[in-house]
Every structure is written in C-alpha cells, then in structure tokens.
Short mmCIF file of C-alpha atoms in Angstrom, two decimals:
data_model
loop_
_atom_site.label_atom_id
_atom_site.label_comp_id
_atom_site.label_asym_id
_atom_site.label_seq_id
_atom_site.Cartn_x
_atom_site.Cartn_y
_atom_site.Cartn_z
CA MET A 193 -31.42 -26.27 53.39
CA ARG A 194 -33.04 -28.22 50.57
CA ARG A 195 -29.91 -30.26 49.97
CA LEU A 196 -29.68 -31.09 53.68
CA ILE A 197 -33.28 -32.39 53.74
CA ILE A 198 -32.62 -34.55 50.63
CA PHE A 199 -29.43 -35.93 52.24
CA LEU A 200 -31.30 -36.83 55.46
CA LEU A 201 -34.08 -38.55 53.51
CA PHE A 202 -31.50 -40.53 51.55
CA LEU A 203 -29.74 -41.50 54.79
CA LEU A 204 -33.00 -42.68 56.40
CA ALA A 205 -33.88 -44.67 53.27
CA SER A 206 -30.45 -46.31 53.34
CA VAL A 207 -30.80 -47.27 57.03
CA TRP A 208 -34.29 -48.64 56.43
CA PHE A 209 -33.10 -50.67 53.43
CA GLY A 210 -30.11 -51.97 55.42
CA LEU A 211 -32.35 -53.15 58.25
CA LYS A 212 -34.69 -54.90 55.82
CA VAL A 213 -31.78 -56.67 54.22
CA MET A 214 -30.45 -57.80 57.62
CA ARG A 215 -33.83 -59.23 58.64
CA HIS A 216 -34.54 -60.86 55.28
CA PRO A 217 -31.20 -61.24 53.50
CA GLY A 218 -32.41 -63.63 50.76
CA TYR A 219 -30.15 -65.60 48.50
CA VAL A 220 -29.33 -65.83 44.84
CA PHE A 221 -28.43 -69.19 43.31
CA VAL A 222 -26.60 -69.43 40.00
CA VAL A 223 -26.48 -73.00 38.72
CA TYR A 224 -24.43 -74.02 35.69
CA GLN A 225 -23.52 -77.70 35.72
CA PRO A 226 -21.35 -78.77 37.31
CA TRP A 227 -21.04 -75.51 39.27
CA MET A 228 -23.43 -73.82 41.69
CA VAL A 229 -22.89 -70.36 43.16
CA GLN A 230 -24.81 -69.09 46.19
CA MET A 231 -24.61 -65.50 47.39
CA PRO A 232 -26.71 -63.09 49.45
CA PHE A 233 -29.21 -61.03 47.50
CA TRP A 234 -27.71 -57.73 48.59
CA PHE A 235 -24.28 -58.82 47.36
CA ALA A 236 -25.69 -59.89 43.99
CA ALA A 237 -27.51 -56.57 43.65
CA LEU A 238 -24.38 -54.62 44.60
CA ALA A 239 -22.22 -56.68 42.24
CA THR A 240 -24.70 -56.15 39.39
CA PHE A 241 -24.74 -52.42 40.08
CA LEU A 242 -20.93 -52.26 40.15
CA PHE A 243 -20.72 -54.28 36.92
CA LEU A 244 -23.15 -51.97 35.14
CA LEU A 245 -21.24 -48.97 36.45
CA LEU A 246 -17.94 -50.44 35.24
CA PHE A 247 -19.50 -51.26 31.86
CA TYR A 248 -20.73 -47.69 31.56
CA PHE A 249 -17.26 -46.29 32.29
CA VAL A 250 -15.66 -48.67 29.78
CA VAL A 251 -18.11 -47.70 27.03
CA THR A 252 -17.72 -43.99 27.70
CA SER A 253 -13.96 -44.43 27.78
CA PHE A 254 -14.03 -45.92 24.28
CA ASP A 255 -16.05 -42.94 23.08
CA ARG A 256 -13.58 -40.57 24.69
CA ILE A 257 -10.63 -42.39 23.18
CA GLN A 258 -12.29 -42.24 19.75
CA LEU A 259 -12.98 -38.54 20.24
CA TRP A 260 -9.37 -37.92 21.28
CA TRP A 261 -8.18 -39.87 18.23
CA MET A 262 -10.38 -37.83 15.88
CA ARG A 263 -9.09 -34.64 17.43
CA PHE A 264 -5.53 -35.84 17.01
CA LYS A 265 -6.15 -36.72 13.34
CA HIS A 266 -7.72 -33.31 12.74
CA TRP A 267 -4.77 -31.65 14.42
CA LEU A 268 -2.33 -33.57 12.20
CA GLN A 269 -4.33 -32.66 9.08
CA PHE A 270 -4.51 -29.01 10.12
CA ARG A 271 -0.79 -29.00 10.80
CA ARG A 272 -0.03 -30.50 7.36
CA GLU A 273 -2.36 -28.04 5.62
CA HIS A 274 -0.93 -25.15 7.57
CA ARG A 275 2.60 -26.14 6.58
CA ALA A 276 1.52 -26.51 2.95
CA TYR A 277 -0.27 -23.16 3.12
CA SER A 278 2.82 -21.53 4.60
CA LYS A 279 4.99 -22.91 1.80
CA THR A 280 2.46 -21.85 -0.83
CA ARG A 281 2.16 -18.37 0.64
CA HIS A 282 5.94 -18.02 0.89
CA GLY A 283 6.30 -19.34 -2.65
CA LEU A 284 3.81 -16.84 -4.06
CA THR A 285 5.56 -14.04 -2.18
CA THR A 286 8.94 -14.97 -3.64
CA LEU A 287 7.31 -15.30 -7.06
CA ILE A 288 6.09 -11.70 -6.85
CA GLU A 289 9.55 -10.65 -5.69
CA GLY A 290 11.07 -12.24 -8.78
CA ARG A 291 13.08 -14.97 -7.03
CA TRP A 292 12.09 -17.61 -9.55
CA LYS A 293 14.19 -20.57 -8.45
CA LYS A 294 13.20 -20.38 -4.79
CA ALA A 295 9.57 -19.70 -5.70
CA GLU A 296 9.44 -22.82 -7.87
CA LYS A 297 10.94 -24.93 -5.09
CA LEU A 298 8.54 -23.67 -2.42
CA LEU A 299 5.46 -23.96 -4.61
CA LEU A 300 6.33 -27.52 -5.58
CA ALA A 301 6.89 -28.41 -1.91
CA GLY A 302 3.44 -27.03 -1.15
CA THR A 303 1.76 -29.25 -3.78
CA ASN A 304 2.59 -32.47 -1.88
CA GLN A 305 0.38 -31.57 1.08
CA SER A 306 -2.00 -28.99 -0.37
CA VAL A 307 -5.63 -29.93 -0.85
CA GLU A 308 -5.97 -27.68 -3.94
CA PRO A 309 -2.51 -27.44 -5.56
CA LEU A 310 -3.74 -25.62 -8.69
CA MET A 311 -2.22 -22.27 -7.71
CA ASN A 312 1.04 -24.02 -6.82
CA TYR A 313 1.38 -25.51 -10.29
CA LEU A 314 0.41 -22.29 -12.05
CA GLY A 315 2.92 -20.32 -9.97
CA ALA A 316 5.60 -22.96 -10.54
CA ALA A 317 4.92 -22.82 -14.29
CA ARG A 318 5.43 -19.05 -14.27
CA ALA A 319 8.64 -19.38 -12.23
CA ALA A 320 9.99 -22.06 -14.58
CA HIS A 321 9.09 -19.90 -17.58
CA GLU A 322 11.05 -16.96 -16.19
CA GLN A 323 14.06 -19.25 -15.78
CA GLY A 324 13.80 -20.39 -19.40
CA ALA A 325 12.85 -23.93 -18.35
CA TYR A 326 10.02 -24.28 -20.86
CA ASP A 327 9.82 -28.08 -20.61
CA ARG A 328 9.20 -27.87 -16.87
CA ARG A 329 6.72 -25.06 -17.46
CA ASP A 330 4.70 -27.20 -19.87
CA MET A 331 4.83 -30.14 -17.45
CA TYR A 332 3.42 -28.03 -14.61
CA LEU A 333 0.63 -26.75 -16.84
CA GLN A 334 -0.26 -30.31 -17.83
CA LYS A 335 -0.40 -31.31 -14.17
CA ALA A 336 -2.64 -28.34 -13.49
CA TYR A 337 -5.00 -29.49 -16.27
CA HIS A 338 -4.95 -33.00 -14.82
CA ILE A 339 -5.81 -32.07 -11.22
CA ALA A 340 -8.27 -29.27 -12.07
CA PRO A 341 -9.93 -29.86 -15.46
CA ASP A 342 -12.71 -27.42 -14.55
CA ALA A 343 -10.21 -24.55 -14.17
CA ASP A 344 -9.45 -24.43 -17.89
CA ILE A 345 -9.92 -20.62 -18.06
CA ALA A 346 -7.32 -19.88 -15.38
CA ILE A 347 -4.89 -22.44 -16.78
CA GLY A 348 -5.45 -21.40 -20.40
CA MET A 349 -5.03 -17.69 -19.64
CA THR A 350 -1.80 -18.42 -17.75
CA GLN A 351 -0.53 -20.45 -20.70
CA ALA A 352 -1.46 -17.70 -23.14
CA GLU A 353 0.24 -15.02 -21.02
CA LEU A 354 3.45 -17.04 -20.97
CA GLU A 355 3.26 -17.63 -24.72
CA LEU A 356 2.64 -13.93 -25.26
CA SER A 357 5.72 -13.01 -23.24
CA GLN A 358 7.73 -15.26 -25.59
CA GLU A 359 6.14 -13.47 -28.57
CA HIS A 360 4.53 -16.73 -29.70
CA TYR A 361 1.51 -14.83 -30.90
CA GLU A 362 -0.02 -17.61 -32.99
CA LYS A 363 0.06 -20.09 -30.10
CA ALA A 364 -1.33 -17.55 -27.66
CA ALA A 365 -4.12 -16.62 -30.08
CA ALA A 366 -4.98 -20.29 -30.64
CA THR A 367 -5.16 -20.94 -26.89
CA LEU A 368 -7.36 -17.91 -26.27
CA ASN A 369 -9.65 -18.56 -29.24
CA GLN A 370 -10.25 -22.06 -27.92
CA LEU A 371 -11.31 -20.56 -24.61
CA LEU A 372 -13.41 -17.97 -26.41
CA LYS A 373 -15.44 -20.70 -28.08
CA GLN A 374 -16.48 -21.97 -24.64
CA PHE A 375 -16.86 -18.56 -23.01
CA PRO A 376 -17.63 -16.00 -25.76
CA ARG A 377 -17.92 -13.02 -23.40
CA HIS A 378 -15.25 -13.69 -20.82
CA PRO A 379 -13.63 -10.28 -20.09
CA GLY A 380 -10.21 -11.63 -19.14
CA VAL A 381 -9.91 -13.77 -22.28
CA LEU A 382 -11.02 -10.86 -24.48
CA ARG A 383 -8.55 -8.43 -22.88
CA LEU A 384 -5.67 -10.85 -23.33
CA LEU A 385 -6.68 -11.65 -26.91
CA GLU A 386 -6.80 -7.92 -27.63
CA LYS A 387 -3.18 -7.61 -26.41
CA VAL A 388 -2.13 -10.52 -28.65
CA TYR A 389 -3.72 -8.98 -31.75
CA VAL A 390 -2.33 -5.51 -31.04
CA ARG A 391 1.22 -6.78 -30.56
CA SER A 392 1.02 -9.03 -33.61
CA ALA A 393 -0.70 -6.28 -35.67
CA HIS A 394 -3.61 -8.56 -36.64
CA TRP A 395 -6.01 -5.68 -36.99
CA LYS A 396 -8.78 -7.51 -38.83
CA ASN A 397 -8.90 -10.19 -36.13
CA LEU A 398 -9.05 -7.45 -33.53
CA GLN A 399 -11.87 -5.79 -35.45
CA ASN A 400 -13.82 -9.05 -35.32
CA ILE A 401 -13.74 -9.30 -31.51
CA LEU A 402 -14.59 -5.65 -30.83
CA PRO A 403 -18.37 -6.30 -30.65
CA ALA A 404 -17.79 -9.09 -28.11
CA MET A 405 -15.58 -6.76 -26.06
CA ARG A 406 -18.34 -4.19 -26.01
CA LYS A 407 -21.00 -6.74 -25.00
CA ALA A 408 -18.73 -8.04 -22.23
CA ARG A 409 -18.30 -4.43 -21.06
CA VAL A 410 -14.56 -4.59 -21.55
CA LEU A 411 -14.98 -1.31 -23.46
CA THR A 412 -17.31 1.56 -22.73
CA PRO A 413 -19.27 2.97 -25.72
CA GLU A 414 -16.77 5.86 -25.92
CA GLN A 415 -13.78 3.52 -25.79
CA TYR A 416 -15.41 1.25 -28.36
CA ASP A 417 -15.87 4.12 -30.82
CA GLN A 418 -12.26 5.23 -30.36
CA PHE A 419 -10.94 1.69 -30.59
CA GLU A 420 -13.03 0.93 -33.69
CA LYS A 421 -11.75 4.06 -35.39
CA ASN A 422 -8.09 3.34 -34.52
CA VAL A 423 -8.35 -0.26 -35.73
CA ALA A 424 -9.90 0.87 -39.02
CA CYS A 425 -7.04 3.34 -39.51
CA GLU A 426 -4.44 0.62 -38.85
CA ILE A 427 -6.15 -1.72 -41.32
CA LEU A 428 -5.95 0.95 -44.01
CA ARG A 429 -2.32 1.82 -43.19
CA THR A 430 -0.91 -1.72 -43.04
CA ASP A 431 -3.14 -4.40 -44.56
CA GLY A 432 -3.48 -2.99 -48.07
CA LYS A 433 -0.42 -3.65 -50.23
CA THR A 434 -1.92 -2.40 -53.48
CA LEU A 435 -4.18 0.49 -54.42
CA GLU A 436 -7.04 -1.87 -55.19
CA ALA A 437 -6.63 -3.70 -51.85
CA VAL A 438 -6.74 -0.43 -49.91
CA GLN A 439 -9.85 0.68 -51.76
CA GLN A 440 -11.54 -2.65 -51.06
CA ALA A 441 -10.59 -2.43 -47.37
CA TYR A 442 -12.08 1.06 -47.17
CA ASP A 443 -15.28 0.00 -48.93
CA ALA A 444 -15.62 -2.94 -46.49
CA LEU A 445 -15.68 -0.61 -43.48
CA PRO A 446 -19.02 0.31 -41.87
CA ARG A 447 -20.63 3.42 -43.27
CA HIS A 448 -20.12 5.53 -40.16
CA LEU A 449 -16.38 4.81 -40.24
CA ARG A 450 -16.10 5.79 -43.89
CA LYS A 451 -17.33 9.25 -42.86
CA ASN A 452 -14.90 9.61 -39.94
CA PRO A 453 -12.23 12.29 -40.63
CA ASP A 454 -9.44 10.26 -39.00
CA VAL A 455 -10.29 7.17 -41.05
CA ILE A 456 -10.50 9.25 -44.22
CA CYS A 457 -7.11 10.78 -43.38
CA ALA A 458 -5.51 7.33 -43.01
CA TYR A 459 -7.15 6.21 -46.25
CA VAL A 460 -6.03 9.29 -48.16
CA GLN A 461 -2.45 9.01 -46.89
CA ARG A 462 -2.32 5.38 -48.02
CA LEU A 463 -3.76 6.25 -51.43
CA ILE A 464 -1.11 8.94 -51.88
CA GLU A 465 1.62 6.44 -50.97
CA LEU A 466 0.41 3.86 -53.52
CA LYS A 467 -0.94 5.96 -56.38
CA ARG A 468 0.96 6.76 -59.54
CA PRO A 469 1.52 10.41 -60.55
CA SER A 470 -0.72 9.94 -63.58
CA ASP A 471 -3.69 8.63 -61.57
CA ALA A 472 -5.98 11.60 -62.15
CA ALA A 473 -9.03 9.61 -61.05
CA VAL A 474 -7.40 8.79 -57.71
CA ASN A 475 -6.49 12.45 -57.21
CA ALA A 476 -10.09 13.41 -57.87
CA ASP A 477 -11.31 10.81 -55.37
CA ILE A 478 -8.87 12.11 -52.76
CA GLU A 479 -9.98 15.70 -53.30
CA GLU A 480 -13.65 14.74 -52.98
CA LEU A 481 -13.02 12.66 -49.84
CA ILE A 482 -11.19 15.53 -48.18
CA ARG A 483 -13.96 18.00 -48.97
CA LYS A 484 -16.63 15.64 -47.59
CA ALA A 485 -14.62 14.94 -44.44
CA LEU A 486 -14.03 18.62 -43.69
CA LYS A 487 -17.75 19.25 -43.90
CA VAL A 488 -18.14 16.93 -40.89
CA GLY A 489 -15.24 18.16 -38.78
CA TYR A 490 -11.85 19.79 -38.92
CA GLN A 491 -8.83 17.59 -39.64
CA ALA A 492 -5.50 19.41 -39.87
CA GLU A 493 -3.72 16.63 -41.76
CA LEU A 494 -6.38 16.56 -44.45
CA VAL A 495 -6.02 20.31 -45.00
CA ALA A 496 -2.24 19.93 -45.27
CA ILE A 497 -2.65 17.08 -47.79
CA TYR A 498 -5.14 19.12 -49.79
CA GLY A 499 -2.55 21.82 -50.42
CA THR A 500 -0.14 19.29 -51.99
CA LEU A 501 -2.57 17.78 -54.51
CA PRO A 502 -1.87 18.46 -58.23
CA PHE A 503 -4.95 20.56 -59.02
CA THR A 504 -5.75 21.74 -62.53
CA ASP A 505 -8.14 24.48 -61.40
CA VAL A 506 -6.32 26.16 -58.51
CA ASN A 507 -8.71 29.12 -58.37
CA LYS A 508 -11.53 26.75 -57.53
CA GLN A 509 -9.46 25.24 -54.74
CA LEU A 510 -8.72 28.71 -53.37
CA VAL A 511 -12.46 29.31 -53.05
CA ILE A 512 -12.92 25.97 -51.24
CA VAL A 513 -10.06 26.55 -48.79
CA GLY A 514 -11.28 30.12 -48.25
CA ALA A 515 -14.63 28.66 -47.22
CA TRP A 516 -12.84 26.44 -44.71
CA GLN A 517 -11.17 29.53 -43.28
CA LYS A 518 -14.57 31.12 -42.73
CA MET A 519 -15.90 27.88 -41.20
CA TYR A 520 -12.99 26.96 -38.90
CA GLY A 521 -11.08 30.23 -38.56
CA PRO A 522 -7.48 31.09 -39.50
CA LYS A 523 -5.96 27.72 -38.65
CA PRO A 524 -2.21 27.39 -39.42
CA GLU A 525 -2.85 24.52 -41.86
CA ILE A 526 -5.49 26.51 -43.73
CA LEU A 527 -3.24 29.58 -43.98
CA LEU A 528 -0.34 27.43 -45.20
CA THR A 529 -2.56 25.78 -47.83
CA LEU A 530 -3.84 29.18 -49.01
CA GLY A 531 -0.26 30.40 -49.26
CA ARG A 532 0.75 27.38 -51.36
CA LEU A 533 -2.20 27.76 -53.69
CA CYS A 534 -1.58 31.51 -54.12
CA SER A 535 2.05 30.78 -54.97
CA ARG A 536 0.92 28.43 -57.75
CA VAL A 537 -1.18 31.11 -59.42
CA GLN A 538 1.54 33.71 -58.78
CA LEU A 539 -0.47 35.78 -56.32
CA TRP A 540 2.78 36.71 -54.56
CA GLY A 541 1.37 39.36 -52.27
CA LYS A 542 -1.44 37.19 -50.97
CA ALA A 543 0.90 34.21 -50.63
CA LYS A 544 3.35 36.25 -48.51
CA ASP A 545 0.48 37.54 -46.39
CA TYR A 546 -0.84 34.03 -45.71
CA PHE A 547 2.63 32.66 -44.89
CA GLU A 548 3.32 35.53 -42.48
CA LYS A 549 -0.05 35.05 -40.74
CA CYS A 550 0.70 31.34 -40.42
CA LEU A 551 4.16 31.94 -38.93
CA ALA A 552 2.75 34.57 -36.58
CA GLN A 553 0.85 31.81 -34.79
CA GLY A 554 4.04 29.92 -33.99
CA LYS A 555 6.97 28.09 -35.51
CA ASN A 556 6.04 26.08 -38.58
CA PRO A 557 8.85 24.41 -40.54
CA GLY A 558 6.59 23.76 -43.52
CA ALA A 559 5.49 27.37 -43.74
CA SER A 560 9.10 28.59 -43.32
CA LEU A 561 10.23 26.35 -46.17
CA GLU A 562 7.41 27.44 -48.50
CA TYR A 563 7.90 31.11 -47.63
CA GLY A 564 11.67 30.83 -48.09
CA GLN A 565 11.19 29.28 -51.55
CA LEU A 566 8.80 32.08 -52.47
CA LEU A 567 11.25 34.76 -51.31
CA GLU A 568 14.06 33.05 -53.18
CA GLU A 569 11.98 32.98 -56.34
CA LEU A 570 11.26 36.69 -55.89
CA GLY A 571 14.98 37.39 -55.62
CA GLU A 572 15.03 38.18 -51.90
CA GLN A 573 17.96 35.90 -51.13
CA ASN A 574 18.87 37.23 -47.68
CA ALA A 575 15.29 37.10 -46.46
CA ALA A 576 14.94 33.58 -47.89
CA LEU A 577 18.09 32.40 -46.07
CA GLN A 578 16.83 33.89 -42.83
CA MET A 579 13.51 32.12 -43.30
CA TYR A 580 15.28 28.80 -43.90
CA ARG A 581 17.28 29.32 -40.69
CA ASP A 582 14.10 30.07 -38.74
CA GLY A 583 12.56 26.85 -40.00
CA LEU A 584 15.54 24.78 -38.81
CA VAL A 585 15.68 26.25 -35.30
#
C-alpha cells in the first residue's frame, strides 16, 4: 500500500512537471564562436542527467574491472603458491620415504615459486647428501643461508647433522660451537653437540657443556647426575695414558664425584692397568680408596678388586671384608673375596666354606676357578676337575 501511494505521488509530480514544461519550455543557448547551439531546457536537463548517469556507469565499470583484475591476479598467485606447496609437500613426503633423487627434484621445483623456499633447500641438501652429492649439498646450504640469514640455527643444525652422519666430528663440533656462542642455551644445539662428543669420545668437552645442558633443561637433575658420573668414568678410563695423568684427572674432578663408588671403581681399574707390580704406594692408595668407597655404598666390582690386591697383612683384610659382610650381607663378591683371603693364609676349611656359600647363590666362574685351584692344591683332583667343568658350563 505504501509503495502504491509513493508511485501515485511520483506519477502526479511527473504529470505536473510535464505540463509546466509544455507551457513554459524555455531554451538553453550554448555559444562557442563560430558555433551556437539552441535546445529546449527540458532536453538540456535530460541530456545532462543522461550524461551524468553514463559517467557514473563508466567510472563504476573501471572500478569493477580493476577489482576483477585484482581478483584474477590473486587467483594466479594462489594457484602458483598452491602448485609450489604441492611440490614441496610431495617432495618432503618422498624425502621421508627415502626416495632421494625424486625428493631433490620436487623440492627444487618448489623453490622457483615458493615464497619461503628455506625448507625446500634444506630438504634438497639432505636428499643430495644421501645420494653422496656433497657438492650439491653444500650449494643448497649456501643458498639457504643466502635467502634466510636469520634462520642460521635451523641451517647450522642441518649442516651439523649431515656432517655427523659422515663422521666428520670436528666439522660438526665447529659448526655447533659457533651456534652455541650465539645461543648458549639452545636445547637442540646442545643435544646435537652431546651426540657429536659421545661418538667422537671427547669426554672433557662433553663435561664442559653439561652445566649448560642442565640449565637449558635438556637433562633433569637425576639425568645430570648420572651423565656427570658416566662422563667422569669415561675420562678416567680413556683420557689418561700414564699413571700420573690418571691421578691428575681424578684430582681435577669435583669433590662429590671423587666420592662416588662408580667413579672410584673406574679410577681404581685404570690404576691397576697402569701401575707396576712394585708400586706399593699405589696399592695402598687403591686399598684406601676402596675402603672409603664401600663406606658410602656397595660396589661389587670394588669388592672383587679388593680380593686381588697384594696385601702384606691378610688377617687385617679379613677383618675389613668381614665387616663388609655384616654391613651388606653375604654378597657373592664378599664371599669370594673372603675365600681368596682365607686361601692365602691357608685357612682351608673356612676358604672351602666361603666358596661353597658363594656358589650356592648361583653360578660363578670366578668362584669355581678359585675353589677348583684350592681343591687341586689339597689333592682332591676329581673334585677339582668337576669344579672346573661347572665353571665352564
């Protein structure tokens, strides 16, 4: 109803305007020498209105054309990026599958249209490395550095991983240490550097980065303690080539490690390997270290070593080992050591009793050998042979 009333009012206004124009048409003169144009006023008004309307449509058409062109450009860009993304995704998939040649080809094809081709070059470098094409690998890494200088951690870690797989430990360590100077607590760099030092057996270098690994929470406190102890043991086992060097390495360890039974065991074993038979002072140091360590906690290897030391006062050692038996119970190593010591002072009955108690807890080749030698010395040849056989089974 409202629309109908508006339409009727518009129609009446149009009729009224038309009648006015018919009664008083008016004229419009446009003079521009040497021309003169005369037209009715209503025609000039209508022409002006149509011109403005046409101008409006032309202007809006240009805007629409520009909008269509922008949409078309965006569509082309999206299509290129989608194709590059598809090639990159397919290339990474084939890289994981181990199809190195195809992965390298797809990843390189994706770099031409990719906005961020860093991953393409890193993946291509890995694929080239697996094919043994080390020159191409290095070229891809250099391109990655060139296009993404801010991604030096990702690129450097990739380079170090590839060098590590080639067992180029010195190069890998140099690459990672350079990164570590810029990012001292980066977990990924520290983990990879730990692998390099473990595989290359650079235990002192590994010991130096352990505090940083703990601060970066690469290691929990429990893991740190275990790792620190294991590294100290490896340093004592491998780094010292002389008796003096091993002693200096042990003295350089933190105090809490020098009291650790496992570290003491590694130290004692290395001292025994390097010492001369006449080194009475070294034997005394070993005996004292073992006694101090076993006051802290039980260590089976230390007890076994203790029974092989060349003591001058065996009775005293029997008292010490007997105290360990009361402290830790009838452990096989303690019983074996007591049997050895009793054999030295010719306490045959006690020695046999200790050996039998040791063997009663399970097979023990060392106890079988010692017991067999004792039986052989006592003239019990058949029993000794049987004991030797039991130790070999």
